[in-house]
Each structure stands twice: as C-alpha cells, then as structure tokens.
Amino acid sequence: MRAVKLTSPGTLELVETPIPEPGPGQVRVKVAGAGLCHSDLHVLHLKSPWPGPALTLGHEGSGWIDALGAGVTGVTEGDPVLVNLIWSCGHCRPCVMGRDNACVSGGRHNHPPTPGLGPDGAMAEYMLVPVRHALPLGDIDPVTAGPLADAALTPMRAINSVRDRLTPGSTAVVIGVGGLGHLAVQILHASTSARIIAVDMSDDKLDLARRHGADLAVDSRGDAAEQILAESDGYGVDAVFDFAGVQPTVDLATSIVAPEGVVRLVGLGGGGLRFGADADTRALPWGVDIRKSYGGTLADLTEVIALAAQQKLTVESTVYPLDDFQRAFDDLDAGRVTGRAILQP
Ligand SMILES: [Zn+2]
Ligand SMILES: [Zn+2]
C-alpha cells in the first residue's frame, strides 16, 4: 500500500509498504480520508528525528473497518468509522474520571498515543486502530469526516470546558477561523446561545465565519481589541478561544476578556502570557480563568459526531489525491487552504 511517511526531518515521501495485519484488540481501517493539520507541519519541520523513523503522518483519519484482530467484537467489516485522536488506555484514573485526553500513558510532558504522532497514522491506504478508538460514523461521509477527530474535537473540549458561561446574553470570541476555528464557530452556533464574534486577518476566513453563524466578524488588521471592547460596553467578553496562539492573538485574548471571564488557548503558535501575580488589572482583569486546552475526550467526540449527523457541523474541505500530498502540504504552509485539506487514498 502507499503511505506518506516522514523519512527525515523536513522530508515527506510516498512509500510503498506492506498492508498491516491487525493484532489483538485492533481493527484495520481502509482509509477514506485524512485531514492535514498545522501540527503535521510542526512535526515536519522539527529538526530532531522525533517522532521516530519512517512515521506515517495523519491524526485526522476516517474510513471503513476492513479487518478484525483477535478478540474484536461488536463491529463489522465495512462499518464507517472515525479514528479517535487520543488513544487513551481507558483504565487509569484520569480516563476513568472522563479526562481521557489527559490519560497517564502520555506522562507529565508528552501526550497519550496519537496516530500519526507515534503509531502510524491515516495518510495511507490502511491503518491499524484499537477498536475502542474507532467510532461509528453512521451516515456521515467518511471521505471528509477525518477532521472531526481533531479540528472539531479540540474546539468541542475547549467549549465544553466553559459551557456554563455561554448562556443567553453572553459573548464568545473565536480568534482564527482556520481548520479548528471554522468548526468552533459552528459548535458555538449549534449548541450554545452565546453571541459569536470571529476574528481573522483574511477576508475569505471572515466570510467563512459569517456563513457558519458568526454574529460579527472582526478584521484583526484593524484594532480588533478596541472594536470588541466597544461591542461589550468596554467591559469585555465572557469567553475567548484562541486558535492561533501567536503573541498578538494571546495579547488580544487577555485584552478583551471580562473580569471572571475565561480564555482557552488552543493554537500552538508559541505566544506567551505577560501578566504577573500583582494588582495590575491592565494585563489581566481579576478572576480570569486561563486554560491550555488539549484535544478532547471520547465523550466530546461522540458529541461532535452527533452534531455532524444532524448536519450542524460541516467541514469545509479541499480533497487532494494521496499522491498529491506535497501540494496539499505546500498549500497549508502558504495559508492557501480554506477550512481543511484532506488526502484521499
Ligand atoms: Zn491536529
Ligand atoms: Zn488512561
């Protein structure tokens, strides 16, 4: 079979490799589509050989169950499935308490096993998946469903962590209307009563946000902080979701959040917080709750699939043939992708 592998830092190659055989507890999935994520670019450009030699990338996979390993029950060949992002163990304390995105298998400084960032991922014709992490897709088209596993799951976790704040009369701000951000706008629109303000620096992405339910789209090439504060009587907004995480967006988040409001830092752009443990409320108002949000839980993913099944969540996507992977990566790197790029084997 063909697989897109990271053969050395900075180099991806389409490699011919044997079709893998499922072991006990695993299923083999015939991949229908694999989403591209900025994390893939991050891994590609790492200078060290991590995450290991000849890794097949792709952590946003979906397809059809193709073969069952020993002991696997409850699924049938041909079932359409979404491959979960975080292959948690299901037994440790965080898993049992429903925080499986923080499964101890990742240790303190890494993350739990994730396809395409450890085990071989979805940018191939077939992949192996623990059956617990192959979730039924029902009638959802598997070709474009892959991004639900990260680009929708990750915003769902961030939003679920503040859901009690998103009551009628509240305002939520989504910074960055890319792969994750355009799905965050839809999740907020479909499942909360918050007023939604989207922020981006691209006309196309501001249009995308408006089409998917943003009440207001703010161009960050202007003074976004001033405009958003004016929209909230100078007081600030209830919740800010930052899907870029670069310094200007982290600064924007802390400068528009209301006292006792919440900030969820999701994008991994390397920005930092500047506030101190002092009485200065210009850098950060009193009581603000900040979280570095990671992935999502199996419960979050079932909610994502339910919203998509109700056609309340649409992945805007461009599908590229697997063989054309380099063009897809180049387009993502250059900011030419609206929504998500998907590789189809
Ligand atoms: Zn990702
Ligand atoms: Zn666990």
Coordinates of C-alpha atoms and ligand atoms in Angstrom, one line a residue:
M1 CA 0.0 0.0 0.0
R2 CA 1.0 3.6 -0.3
A3 CA 1.8 5.7 2.8
V4 CA 3.0 9.3 3.3
K5 CA 6.0 8.9 5.6
L6 CA 8.3 11.4 7.3
T7 CA 11.6 9.9 6.1
S8 CA 13.9 12.6 7.6
P9 CA 13.3 16.0 9.2
G10 CA 11.6 18.2 6.7
T11 CA 11.1 15.4 4.1
L12 CA 7.9 13.5 3.3
E13 CA 7.8 10.7 0.8
L14 CA 5.1 8.4 -0.7
V15 CA 6.4 5.0 0.2
E16 CA 5.2 1.5 -0.8
T17 CA 4.8 -0.5 2.4
P18 CA 3.1 -3.8 3.4
I19 CA -0.6 -3.7 4.3
P20 CA -0.5 -4.1 8.2
E21 CA -2.2 -7.0 9.9
P22 CA -4.4 -6.2 12.9
G23 CA -3.3 -7.5 16.3
P24 CA -5.4 -8.5 19.3
G25 CA -8.0 -5.7 20.0
Q26 CA -7.2 -3.9 16.8
V27 CA -9.1 -3.3 13.6
R28 CA -7.7 -2.4 10.2
V29 CA -9.3 0.6 8.7
K30 CA -9.4 1.2 5.0
V31 CA -8.8 5.0 5.0
A32 CA -11.3 7.2 3.2
G33 CA -9.7 10.5 4.0
A34 CA -7.0 12.0 6.2
G35 CA -7.0 15.7 7.3
L36 CA -3.9 17.9 7.3
C37 CA -3.3 19.8 10.5
H38 CA -0.8 22.6 11.4
S39 CA 0.7 20.0 13.9
D40 CA 1.8 18.0 10.8
L41 CA 3.7 21.0 9.6
H42 CA 5.2 21.4 13.1
V43 CA 6.4 17.7 13.1
L44 CA 7.6 18.0 9.5
H45 CA 9.8 21.0 10.4
L46 CA 11.2 19.6 13.7
K47 CA 15.0 19.5 13.5
S48 CA 15.3 16.3 15.6
P49 CA 14.3 12.9 14.2
W50 CA 11.4 12.6 16.6
P51 CA 8.8 11.1 16.5
G52 CA 10.8 8.2 15.1
P53 CA 11.9 6.9 11.8
A54 CA 9.5 6.5 8.8
L55 CA 6.4 7.5 10.6
T56 CA 3.2 7.6 8.6
L57 CA 1.6 11.0 9.3
G58 CA -2.2 11.7 9.8
H59 CA -4.1 12.1 13.0
E60 CA -7.5 13.0 11.4
G61 CA -8.5 9.7 9.8
S62 CA -11.8 8.1 8.8
G63 CA -12.7 5.2 6.7
W64 CA -14.3 1.7 6.8
I65 CA -13.4 -1.3 9.0
D66 CA -11.6 -3.7 6.8
A67 CA -10.3 -6.5 9.0
L68 CA -10.7 -7.5 12.7
G69 CA -7.9 -8.6 15.0
A70 CA -8.2 -11.4 17.6
G71 CA -10.9 -10.9 20.2
V72 CA -12.6 -7.9 18.5
T73 CA -16.4 -8.0 18.7
G74 CA -19.2 -5.5 18.2
V75 CA -18.0 -4.2 14.8
T76 CA -18.3 -5.5 11.3
E77 CA -16.2 -5.2 8.2
G78 CA -17.5 -2.3 6.1
D79 CA -18.6 -0.2 9.1
P80 CA -17.8 3.5 8.5
V81 CA -15.7 4.8 11.4
L82 CA -13.9 7.9 12.7
V83 CA -10.5 7.3 14.2
N84 CA -10.2 9.0 17.6
L85 CA -7.3 11.5 18.1
I86 CA -6.2 10.3 21.6
W87 CA -5.7 6.6 22.1
S88 CA -6.2 6.7 25.9
C89 CA -5.8 3.5 27.9
G90 CA -9.4 3.5 29.4
H91 CA -8.1 2.3 32.8
C92 CA -6.1 5.0 34.5
R93 CA -7.6 7.5 37.0
P94 CA -7.9 10.4 34.5
C95 CA -9.5 8.0 31.9
V96 CA -12.0 6.6 34.5
M97 CA -12.9 10.1 35.5
G98 CA -13.7 11.1 32.0
R99 CA -10.5 13.1 31.4
D100 CA -9.1 10.7 28.9
N101 CA -7.4 13.5 26.9
A102 CA -5.0 13.5 30.0
C103 CA -4.5 9.8 30.1
V104 CA -1.4 9.0 32.2
S105 CA 0.0 7.0 29.3
G106 CA 1.3 10.3 28.0
G107 CA 3.2 11.0 31.2
R108 CA 3.6 14.5 32.5
H109 CA 5.3 16.1 29.5
N110 CA 4.1 14.2 26.5
H111 CA 0.6 13.2 25.1
P112 CA -1.2 9.9 25.1
P113 CA -0.6 7.8 21.9
T114 CA -1.9 9.6 18.8
P115 CA -2.0 8.1 15.3
G116 CA 0.4 9.9 13.0
L117 CA 2.4 11.2 16.0
G118 CA 3.6 7.9 17.3
P119 CA 1.7 4.9 15.9
D120 CA 1.4 5.1 12.1
G121 CA -1.4 7.5 11.0
A122 CA -4.1 7.9 8.4
M123 CA -2.1 9.3 5.4
A124 CA -2.1 5.8 3.9
E125 CA -4.4 3.3 2.3
Y126 CA -4.8 1.4 5.5
M127 CA -4.1 1.9 9.2
L128 CA -4.4 -0.1 12.5
V129 CA -6.6 1.3 15.3
P130 CA -7.5 -0.1 18.8
V131 CA -11.2 -0.9 18.3
R132 CA -12.2 1.3 21.3
H133 CA -10.9 4.3 19.2
A134 CA -12.8 3.5 16.0
L135 CA -16.1 5.3 16.5
P136 CA -19.2 4.6 14.3
L137 CA -19.9 7.4 11.8
G138 CA -23.4 6.3 10.8
D139 CA -24.5 8.2 7.6
I140 CA -21.7 10.8 7.7
D141 CA -19.4 10.7 4.6
P142 CA -16.1 9.1 5.7
V143 CA -14.1 10.9 3.0
T144 CA -14.5 14.3 4.6
A145 CA -15.1 13.2 8.2
G146 CA -11.5 12.8 9.3
P147 CA -11.1 16.4 10.6
L148 CA -13.9 15.9 13.0
A149 CA -11.3 13.9 15.1
D150 CA -9.2 16.9 15.8
A151 CA -10.4 20.1 14.1
A152 CA -13.8 19.6 15.7
L153 CA -12.9 17.6 18.8
T154 CA -10.4 20.1 20.1
P155 CA -12.8 23.1 19.9
M156 CA -15.5 20.9 21.4
R157 CA -13.4 20.3 24.5
A158 CA -12.5 23.9 24.8
I159 CA -16.1 24.9 24.5
N160 CA -17.4 22.2 26.8
S161 CA -15.0 23.4 29.5
V162 CA -16.8 26.8 29.6
R163 CA -20.3 25.7 28.5
D164 CA -21.9 27.0 31.8
R165 CA -20.8 30.6 30.8
L166 CA -22.3 30.5 27.3
T167 CA -25.8 31.5 28.4
P168 CA -28.2 33.9 26.6
G169 CA -26.6 37.3 26.7
S170 CA -23.0 36.0 26.8
T171 CA -20.4 36.7 24.1
A172 CA -17.8 34.3 22.9
V173 CA -14.9 35.3 20.7
V174 CA -13.2 32.9 18.3
I175 CA -9.7 34.0 17.2
G176 CA -8.5 32.4 14.0
V177 CA -11.1 31.0 11.5
G178 CA -8.9 28.2 10.2
G179 CA -9.4 24.4 10.4
L180 CA -10.4 24.4 14.1
G181 CA -11.8 27.9 14.2
H182 CA -14.4 27.5 11.5
L183 CA -15.7 24.4 13.4
A184 CA -15.6 26.2 16.7
V185 CA -17.9 28.9 15.3
Q186 CA -20.3 26.1 14.2
I187 CA -20.2 24.3 17.5
L188 CA -20.9 27.6 19.4
H189 CA -23.7 28.4 16.9
A190 CA -25.3 24.9 17.1
S191 CA -25.0 24.2 20.8
T192 CA -24.9 27.5 22.8
S193 CA -26.8 30.7 22.9
A194 CA -23.7 32.9 23.0
R195 CA -23.3 35.8 20.6
I196 CA -20.3 34.8 18.4
I197 CA -17.6 37.2 17.4
A198 CA -15.0 35.8 15.0
V199 CA -11.6 37.4 14.4
D200 CA -9.2 36.8 11.5
M201 CA -6.9 38.7 9.1
S202 CA -8.3 37.2 5.9
D203 CA -11.4 38.3 4.1
D204 CA -12.1 34.7 3.0
K205 CA -12.0 33.4 6.5
L206 CA -14.1 36.3 7.8
D207 CA -16.7 35.4 5.2
L208 CA -16.4 31.7 6.2
A209 CA -17.2 32.7 9.8
R210 CA -20.2 34.7 8.8
R211 CA -21.5 31.8 6.7
H212 CA -21.2 29.4 9.6
G213 CA -23.0 31.5 12.2
A214 CA -20.7 34.3 13.5
D215 CA -22.8 37.3 14.5
L216 CA -19.9 39.6 13.9
A217 CA -16.6 39.1 12.0
V218 CA -13.8 41.4 13.1
D219 CA -10.7 42.1 10.9
S220 CA -7.6 41.9 13.0
R221 CA -5.7 44.0 10.6
G222 CA -7.6 46.9 12.3
D223 CA -7.8 47.5 16.1
A224 CA -9.7 44.3 17.0
A225 CA -9.4 44.8 20.7
E226 CA -10.9 48.3 20.6
Q227 CA -13.8 47.1 18.4
I228 CA -14.6 44.1 20.5
L229 CA -14.4 46.1 23.8
A230 CA -16.8 48.6 22.2
E231 CA -19.1 45.7 21.4
S232 CA -19.1 44.8 25.1
D233 CA -19.5 48.2 26.7
G234 CA -15.8 48.4 27.4
Y235 CA -16.2 45.6 30.0
G236 CA -15.0 42.6 27.9
V237 CA -16.4 39.3 26.7
D238 CA -17.3 36.1 28.6
A239 CA -15.1 33.6 26.7
V240 CA -12.2 33.8 24.3
F241 CA -11.0 30.9 22.2
D242 CA -7.6 31.5 20.7
F243 CA -6.9 29.0 17.8
A244 CA -3.7 30.8 16.7
G245 CA -1.8 31.2 19.9
V246 CA 0.7 33.6 18.5
Q247 CA 1.8 36.6 20.6
P248 CA -0.6 39.1 19.0
T249 CA -3.6 36.8 19.5
V250 CA -2.7 35.9 23.1
D251 CA -2.4 39.6 23.8
L252 CA -5.7 40.2 22.1
A253 CA -7.4 37.4 24.2
T254 CA -6.1 38.9 27.5
S255 CA -7.0 42.4 26.5
I256 CA -10.7 41.6 25.7
V257 CA -11.7 39.1 28.3
A258 CA -14.0 40.3 31.0
P259 CA -13.3 40.1 34.8
E260 CA -14.1 36.5 35.8
G261 CA -14.1 35.6 32.1
V262 CA -12.4 32.6 30.5
V263 CA -9.6 32.3 28.0
R264 CA -8.9 29.0 26.2
L265 CA -5.5 28.8 24.5
V266 CA -5.8 26.1 21.8
G267 CA -3.4 27.1 18.9
L268 CA 0.2 26.3 19.4
G269 CA 1.7 29.5 17.9
G270 CA 4.2 30.0 20.7
G271 CA 2.7 33.1 22.2
G272 CA 3.0 33.7 26.0
L273 CA 1.2 35.3 28.9
R274 CA 2.5 38.5 30.3
F275 CA 0.6 39.0 33.5
G276 CA 2.1 38.9 37.0
A277 CA 0.8 37.9 40.3
D278 CA 0.1 41.5 41.3
A279 CA -2.7 44.1 41.4
D280 CA -2.2 45.3 37.8
T281 CA -5.5 44.6 36.0
R282 CA -4.5 46.1 32.7
A283 CA -2.5 43.0 31.7
L284 CA -5.3 40.7 33.0
P285 CA -8.5 41.5 34.9
W286 CA -9.3 39.9 38.2
G287 CA -10.6 36.3 38.2
V288 CA -9.8 35.4 34.7
D289 CA -9.6 31.6 34.1
I290 CA -7.0 30.6 31.6
R291 CA -6.5 27.0 30.3
K292 CA -4.1 25.5 27.8
S293 CA -6.6 23.2 26.1
Y294 CA -5.6 19.8 24.8
G295 CA -7.5 17.6 22.4
G296 CA -10.7 16.2 23.7
T297 CA -12.3 13.2 25.3
L298 CA -14.3 10.3 23.9
A299 CA -17.4 11.9 25.3
D300 CA -16.5 15.2 23.4
L301 CA -16.0 13.2 20.2
T302 CA -19.4 11.5 20.5
E303 CA -21.0 15.0 20.7
V304 CA -19.0 16.0 17.6
I305 CA -20.3 13.0 15.7
A306 CA -23.9 13.7 16.9
L307 CA -23.7 17.4 15.7
A308 CA -22.3 16.3 12.3
A309 CA -25.0 13.6 11.9
Q310 CA -27.6 16.4 12.4
Q311 CA -25.8 18.4 9.7
K312 CA -25.0 21.1 12.2
L313 CA -21.3 20.7 11.6
T314 CA -19.7 20.9 8.2
V315 CA -16.0 20.5 7.5
E316 CA -15.2 23.0 4.7
S317 CA -12.6 21.0 2.8
T318 CA -10.4 20.6 -0.3
V319 CA -9.8 17.0 -1.2
Y320 CA -6.4 16.1 -2.7
P321 CA -5.4 12.6 -4.0
L322 CA -2.9 11.0 -1.6
D323 CA -0.3 11.0 -4.4
D324 CA -0.6 14.8 -4.4
F325 CA 0.3 15.1 -0.7
Q326 CA 3.2 17.6 -1.3
R327 CA 0.9 20.1 -3.0
A328 CA -1.6 19.8 0.0
F329 CA 1.2 20.4 2.5
D330 CA 2.6 23.4 0.4
D331 CA -0.9 24.9 0.2
L332 CA -1.4 24.6 4.0
D333 CA 2.0 26.0 4.7
A334 CA 1.3 29.0 2.4
G335 CA -2.1 29.7 4.1
R336 CA -4.0 28.8 0.8
V337 CA -6.3 26.3 2.4
T338 CA -9.9 27.3 3.4
G339 CA -11.1 25.0 6.2
R340 CA -9.3 21.7 5.9
A341 CA -7.1 20.0 3.3
I342 CA -7.9 16.2 3.1
L343 CA -5.8 13.5 1.4
Q344 CA -7.9 10.7 -0.2
P345 CA -6.1 7.4 -0.9
Ligands
ZN1 ZN -4.0 18.4 14.8
ZN2 ZN -5.6 6.3 30.7

